[in-house]
Amino acid sequence: MLRPFLKFAGDSPITPTSRLRDLGLDSMQEIELLFAVEDAFGVALPDEDLVDATFETAGSLWDVVERLRAPEPRAVAR
């Protein structure tokens, strides 16, 4: 999913520690990637996650997606 947005990635493996900016992700592609992630995983990144830290590495982006995909804990009935 990430490779089309990373113009310098080539055939190199993309790992959780891969720095997306170093691989060519710019601000315009970041927006396109955001929409692709939201469509692919059925999530909506809240404003507080639309920060550089989210898009720093493949792992940091995946961590946010996983958190958003996790079911919300239910309140415990008394």
mmCIF file of N, CA and C in Angstrom:
data_model
loop_
_atom_site.group_PDB
_atom_site.id
_atom_site.type_symbol
_atom_site.label_atom_id
_atom_site.label_comp_id
_atom_site.label_asym_id
_atom_site.label_seq_id
_atom_site.Cartn_x
_atom_site.Cartn_y
_atom_site.Cartn_z
ATOM 1 N N MET A 1 0.809 -1.195 0.000
ATOM 2 C CA MET A 1 0.000 0.000 0.000
ATOM 3 C C MET A 1 0.856 1.265 0.000
ATOM 4 N N LEU A 2 1.977 1.239 0.691
ATOM 5 C CA LEU A 2 2.801 2.440 0.823
ATOM 6 C C LEU A 2 3.629 2.741 -0.421
ATOM 7 N N ARG A 3 4.108 1.698 -1.079
ATOM 8 C CA ARG A 3 5.097 1.856 -2.153
ATOM 9 C C ARG A 3 4.699 2.880 -3.228
ATOM 10 N N PRO A 4 3.455 2.922 -3.674
ATOM 11 C CA PRO A 4 3.114 3.918 -4.716
ATOM 12 C C PRO A 4 3.311 5.367 -4.280
ATOM 13 N N PHE A 5 3.363 5.600 -2.985
ATOM 14 C CA PHE A 5 3.513 6.960 -2.473
ATOM 15 C C PHE A 5 4.969 7.302 -2.159
ATOM 16 N N LEU A 6 5.871 6.330 -2.293
ATOM 17 C CA LEU A 6 7.268 6.496 -1.891
ATOM 18 C C LEU A 6 8.164 6.412 -3.117
ATOM 19 N N LYS A 7 8.425 7.551 -3.732
ATOM 20 C CA LYS A 7 9.129 7.561 -5.016
ATOM 21 C C LYS A 7 10.576 7.088 -4.936
ATOM 22 N N PHE A 8 11.172 7.082 -3.735
ATOM 23 C CA PHE A 8 12.563 6.626 -3.612
ATOM 24 C C PHE A 8 12.680 5.225 -3.022
ATOM 25 N N ALA A 9 11.572 4.551 -2.810
ATOM 26 C CA ALA A 9 11.611 3.233 -2.169
ATOM 27 C C ALA A 9 12.173 2.165 -3.100
ATOM 28 N N GLY A 10 11.937 2.299 -4.390
ATOM 29 C CA GLY A 10 12.409 1.294 -5.327
ATOM 30 C C GLY A 10 11.907 -0.080 -4.934
ATOM 31 N N ASP A 11 12.802 -1.055 -5.014
ATOM 32 C CA ASP A 11 12.443 -2.425 -4.641
ATOM 33 C C ASP A 11 12.872 -2.759 -3.221
ATOM 34 N N SER A 12 13.402 -1.780 -2.500
ATOM 35 C CA SER A 12 13.860 -2.019 -1.131
ATOM 36 C C SER A 12 12.685 -2.385 -0.237
ATOM 37 N N PRO A 13 12.928 -3.265 0.726
ATOM 38 C CA PRO A 13 11.838 -3.598 1.645
ATOM 39 C C PRO A 13 11.427 -2.385 2.465
ATOM 40 N N ILE A 14 10.152 -2.286 2.731
ATOM 41 C CA ILE A 14 9.637 -1.231 3.601
ATOM 42 C C ILE A 14 9.346 -1.885 4.943
ATOM 43 N N THR A 15 10.081 -1.455 5.956
ATOM 44 C CA THR A 15 9.966 -2.052 7.283
ATOM 45 C C THR A 15 9.273 -1.066 8.226
ATOM 46 N N PRO A 16 8.922 -1.523 9.417
ATOM 47 C CA PRO A 16 8.301 -0.595 10.377
ATOM 48 C C PRO A 16 9.171 0.616 10.699
ATOM 49 N N THR A 17 10.482 0.488 10.550
ATOM 50 C CA THR A 17 11.366 1.614 10.871
ATOM 51 C C THR A 17 11.713 2.464 9.653
ATOM 52 N N SER A 18 11.182 2.110 8.507
ATOM 53 C CA SER A 18 11.448 2.894 7.294
ATOM 54 C C SER A 18 10.898 4.299 7.454
ATOM 55 N N ARG A 19 11.740 5.279 7.241
ATOM 56 C CA ARG A 19 11.324 6.683 7.378
ATOM 57 C C ARG A 19 10.663 7.118 6.065
ATOM 58 N N LEU A 20 9.380 7.441 6.159
ATOM 59 C CA LEU A 20 8.598 7.699 4.954
ATOM 60 C C LEU A 20 9.086 8.931 4.200
ATOM 61 N N ARG A 21 9.516 9.954 4.892
ATOM 62 C CA ARG A 21 10.026 11.158 4.213
ATOM 63 C C ARG A 21 11.318 10.839 3.450
ATOM 64 N N ASP A 22 12.181 10.009 4.054
ATOM 65 C CA ASP A 22 13.420 9.623 3.375
ATOM 66 C C ASP A 22 13.134 8.826 2.105
ATOM 67 N N LEU A 23 11.986 8.146 2.090
ATOM 68 C CA LEU A 23 11.618 7.335 0.925
ATOM 69 C C LEU A 23 10.808 8.123 -0.094
ATOM 70 N N GLY A 24 10.619 9.433 0.177
ATOM 71 C CA GLY A 24 10.003 10.291 -0.825
ATOM 72 C C GLY A 24 8.598 10.768 -0.534
ATOM 73 N N LEU A 25 8.074 10.474 0.642
ATOM 74 C CA LEU A 25 6.720 10.960 0.950
ATOM 75 C C LEU A 25 6.764 12.463 1.193
ATOM 76 N N ASP A 26 6.039 13.207 0.369
ATOM 77 C CA ASP A 26 5.960 14.658 0.582
ATOM 78 C C ASP A 26 4.550 14.991 1.076
ATOM 79 N N SER A 27 4.313 16.251 1.329
ATOM 80 C CA SER A 27 3.039 16.640 1.955
ATOM 81 C C SER A 27 1.837 16.322 1.069
ATOM 82 N N MET A 28 1.965 16.482 -0.225
ATOM 83 C CA MET A 28 0.843 16.160 -1.116
ATOM 84 C C MET A 28 0.576 14.661 -1.123
ATOM 85 N N GLN A 29 1.645 13.880 -1.184
ATOM 86 C CA GLN A 29 1.467 12.426 -1.173
ATOM 87 C C GLN A 29 0.963 11.952 0.186
ATOM 88 N N GLU A 30 1.319 12.682 1.226
ATOM 89 C CA GLU A 30 0.837 12.339 2.558
ATOM 90 C C GLU A 30 -0.685 12.406 2.599
ATOM 91 N N ILE A 31 -1.246 13.416 1.972
ATOM 92 C CA ILE A 31 -2.709 13.550 1.928
ATOM 93 C C ILE A 31 -3.325 12.413 1.122
ATOM 94 N N GLU A 32 -2.711 12.104 -0.020
ATOM 95 C CA GLU A 32 -3.213 11.002 -0.831
ATOM 96 C C GLU A 32 -3.114 9.680 -0.069
ATOM 97 N N LEU A 33 -1.996 9.495 0.639
ATOM 98 C CA LEU A 33 -1.832 8.281 1.446
ATOM 99 C C LEU A 33 -2.876 8.232 2.553
ATOM 100 N N LEU A 34 -3.127 9.349 3.166
ATOM 101 C CA LEU A 34 -4.146 9.417 4.218
ATOM 102 C C LEU A 34 -5.490 8.916 3.686
ATOM 103 N N PHE A 35 -5.920 9.421 2.538
ATOM 104 C CA PHE A 35 -7.200 8.989 1.960
ATOM 105 C C PHE A 35 -7.168 7.501 1.610
ATOM 106 N N ALA A 36 -6.050 7.037 1.083
ATOM 107 C CA ALA A 36 -5.943 5.612 0.735
ATOM 108 C C ALA A 36 -6.022 4.735 1.979
ATOM 109 N N VAL A 37 -5.358 5.146 3.040
ATOM 110 C CA VAL A 37 -5.400 4.381 4.296
ATOM 111 C C VAL A 37 -6.815 4.373 4.857
ATOM 112 N N GLU A 38 -7.444 5.526 4.851
ATOM 113 C CA GLU A 38 -8.803 5.597 5.395
ATOM 114 C C GLU A 38 -9.757 4.716 4.584
ATOM 115 N N ASP A 39 -9.636 4.740 3.271
ATOM 116 C CA ASP A 39 -10.501 3.908 2.427
ATOM 117 C C ASP A 39 -10.204 2.421 2.618
ATOM 118 N N ALA A 40 -8.922 2.075 2.655
ATOM 119 C CA ALA A 40 -8.535 0.664 2.730
ATOM 120 C C ALA A 40 -8.902 0.023 4.065
ATOM 121 N N PHE A 41 -8.774 0.785 5.141
ATOM 122 C CA PHE A 41 -8.972 0.190 6.464
ATOM 123 C C PHE A 41 -10.252 0.652 7.147
ATOM 124 N N GLY A 42 -11.049 1.477 6.477
ATOM 125 C CA GLY A 42 -12.313 1.912 7.052
ATOM 126 C C GLY A 42 -12.161 2.704 8.332
ATOM 127 N N VAL A 43 -11.129 3.520 8.382
ATOM 128 C CA VAL A 43 -10.900 4.361 9.564
ATOM 129 C C VAL A 43 -10.882 5.819 9.129
ATOM 130 N N ALA A 44 -11.026 6.695 10.090
ATOM 131 C CA ALA A 44 -10.883 8.132 9.846
ATOM 132 C C ALA A 44 -9.889 8.652 10.867
ATOM 133 N N LEU A 45 -8.764 9.122 10.383
ATOM 134 C CA LEU A 45 -7.759 9.650 11.304
ATOM 135 C C LEU A 45 -8.258 10.963 11.902
ATOM 136 N N PRO A 46 -8.335 11.022 13.220
ATOM 137 C CA PRO A 46 -8.762 12.273 13.855
ATOM 138 C C PRO A 46 -7.682 13.336 13.719
ATOM 139 N N ASP A 47 -8.089 14.584 13.893
ATOM 140 C CA ASP A 47 -7.156 15.704 13.728
ATOM 141 C C ASP A 47 -5.891 15.543 14.567
ATOM 142 N N GLU A 48 -6.038 15.003 15.778
ATOM 143 C CA GLU A 48 -4.857 14.892 16.649
ATOM 144 C C GLU A 48 -3.831 13.891 16.124
ATOM 145 N N ASP A 49 -4.232 13.029 15.180
ATOM 146 C CA ASP A 49 -3.284 12.093 14.573
ATOM 147 C C ASP A 49 -2.721 12.592 13.250
ATOM 148 N N LEU A 50 -3.187 13.737 12.790
ATOM 149 C CA LEU A 50 -2.678 14.289 11.528
ATOM 150 C C LEU A 50 -1.452 15.156 11.813
ATOM 151 N N VAL A 51 -0.420 14.508 12.294
ATOM 152 C CA VAL A 51 0.819 15.180 12.679
ATOM 153 C C VAL A 51 2.000 14.460 12.039
ATOM 154 N N ASP A 52 3.139 15.135 12.014
ATOM 155 C CA ASP A 52 4.335 14.551 11.406
ATOM 156 C C ASP A 52 4.704 13.212 12.030
ATOM 157 N N ALA A 53 4.510 13.071 13.335
ATOM 158 C CA ALA A 53 4.890 11.830 14.013
ATOM 159 C C ALA A 53 4.132 10.627 13.455
ATOM 160 N N THR A 54 2.896 10.814 13.057
ATOM 161 C CA THR A 54 2.112 9.712 12.496
ATOM 162 C C THR A 54 2.732 9.208 11.200
ATOM 163 N N PHE A 55 3.241 10.125 10.392
ATOM 164 C CA PHE A 55 3.770 9.767 9.073
ATOM 165 C C PHE A 55 5.293 9.669 9.074
ATOM 166 N N GLU A 56 5.903 9.588 10.251
ATOM 167 C CA GLU A 56 7.366 9.521 10.329
ATOM 168 C C GLU A 56 7.904 8.203 9.779
ATOM 169 N N THR A 57 7.327 7.111 10.230
ATOM 170 C CA THR A 57 7.775 5.801 9.749
ATOM 171 C C THR A 57 6.566 4.960 9.353
ATOM 172 N N ALA A 58 6.841 3.876 8.637
ATOM 173 C CA ALA A 58 5.758 2.950 8.293
ATOM 174 C C ALA A 58 5.137 2.395 9.566
ATOM 175 N N GLY A 59 5.960 2.141 10.572
ATOM 176 C CA GLY A 59 5.465 1.599 11.830
ATOM 177 C C GLY A 59 4.597 2.582 12.596
ATOM 178 N N SER A 60 4.972 3.845 12.599
ATOM 179 C CA SER A 60 4.166 4.823 13.334
ATOM 180 C C SER A 60 2.804 5.002 12.664
ATOM 181 N N LEU A 61 2.767 4.957 11.358
ATOM 182 C CA LEU A 61 1.484 5.045 10.661
ATOM 183 C C LEU A 61 0.636 3.816 10.958
ATOM 184 N N TRP A 62 1.265 2.653 10.911
ATOM 185 C CA TRP A 62 0.527 1.417 11.167
ATOM 186 C C TRP A 62 0.006 1.376 12.606
ATOM 187 N N ASP A 63 0.802 1.876 13.551
ATOM 188 C CA ASP A 63 0.357 1.912 14.952
ATOM 189 C C ASP A 63 -0.942 2.708 15.095
ATOM 190 N N VAL A 64 -1.027 3.834 14.408
ATOM 191 C CA VAL A 64 -2.235 4.657 14.478
ATOM 192 C C VAL A 64 -3.415 3.914 13.846
ATOM 193 N N VAL A 65 -3.173 3.298 12.688
ATOM 194 C CA VAL A 65 -4.251 2.557 12.021
ATOM 195 C C VAL A 65 -4.729 1.408 12.913
ATOM 196 N N GLU A 66 -3.803 0.678 13.501
ATOM 197 C CA GLU A 66 -4.178 -0.438 14.377
ATOM 198 C C GLU A 66 -4.980 0.047 15.576
ATOM 199 N N ARG A 67 -4.585 1.149 16.164
ATOM 200 C CA ARG A 67 -5.312 1.702 17.311
ATOM 201 C C ARG A 67 -6.742 2.062 16.905
ATOM 202 N N LEU A 68 -6.892 2.653 15.715
ATOM 203 C CA LEU A 68 -8.223 3.059 15.260
ATOM 204 C C LEU A 68 -9.089 1.864 14.878
ATOM 205 N N ARG A 69 -8.450 0.782 14.476
ATOM 206 C CA ARG A 69 -9.194 -0.422 14.085
ATOM 207 C C ARG A 69 -9.595 -1.272 15.277
ATOM 208 N N ALA A 70 -8.926 -1.070 16.388
ATOM 209 C CA ALA A 70 -9.216 -1.868 17.577
ATOM 210 C C ALA A 70 -10.595 -1.521 18.105
ATOM 211 N N PRO A 71 -11.320 -2.544 18.545
ATOM 212 C CA PRO A 71 -12.641 -2.249 19.107
ATOM 213 C C PRO A 71 -12.499 -1.412 20.372
ATOM 214 N N GLU A 72 -13.438 -0.507 20.539
ATOM 215 C CA GLU A 72 -13.418 0.329 21.739
ATOM 216 C C GLU A 72 -13.848 -0.520 22.930
ATOM 217 N N PRO A 73 -13.185 -0.321 24.048
ATOM 218 C CA PRO A 73 -13.582 -1.097 25.237
ATOM 219 C C PRO A 73 -14.992 -0.694 25.668
ATOM 220 N N ARG A 74 -15.740 -1.688 26.054
ATOM 221 C CA ARG A 74 -17.108 -1.434 26.502
ATOM 222 C C ARG A 74 -17.111 -1.117 27.990
ATOM 223 N N ALA A 75 -18.073 -0.318 28.351
ATOM 224 C CA ALA A 75 -18.211 -0.005 29.769
ATOM 225 C C ALA A 75 -18.660 -1.259 30.510
ATOM 226 N N VAL A 76 -18.132 -1.451 31.667
ATOM 227 C CA VAL A 76 -18.491 -2.609 32.475
ATOM 228 C C VAL A 76 -19.764 -2.287 33.251
ATOM 229 N N ALA A 77 -20.759 -3.157 33.095
ATOM 230 C CA ALA A 77 -22.026 -2.965 33.820
ATOM 231 C C ALA A 77 -21.843 -3.360 35.274
ATOM 232 N N ARG A 78 -22.480 -2.640 36.133
ATOM 233 C CA ARG A 78 -22.405 -2.971 37.574
ATOM 234 C C ARG A 78 -23.650 -3.659 38.014
#
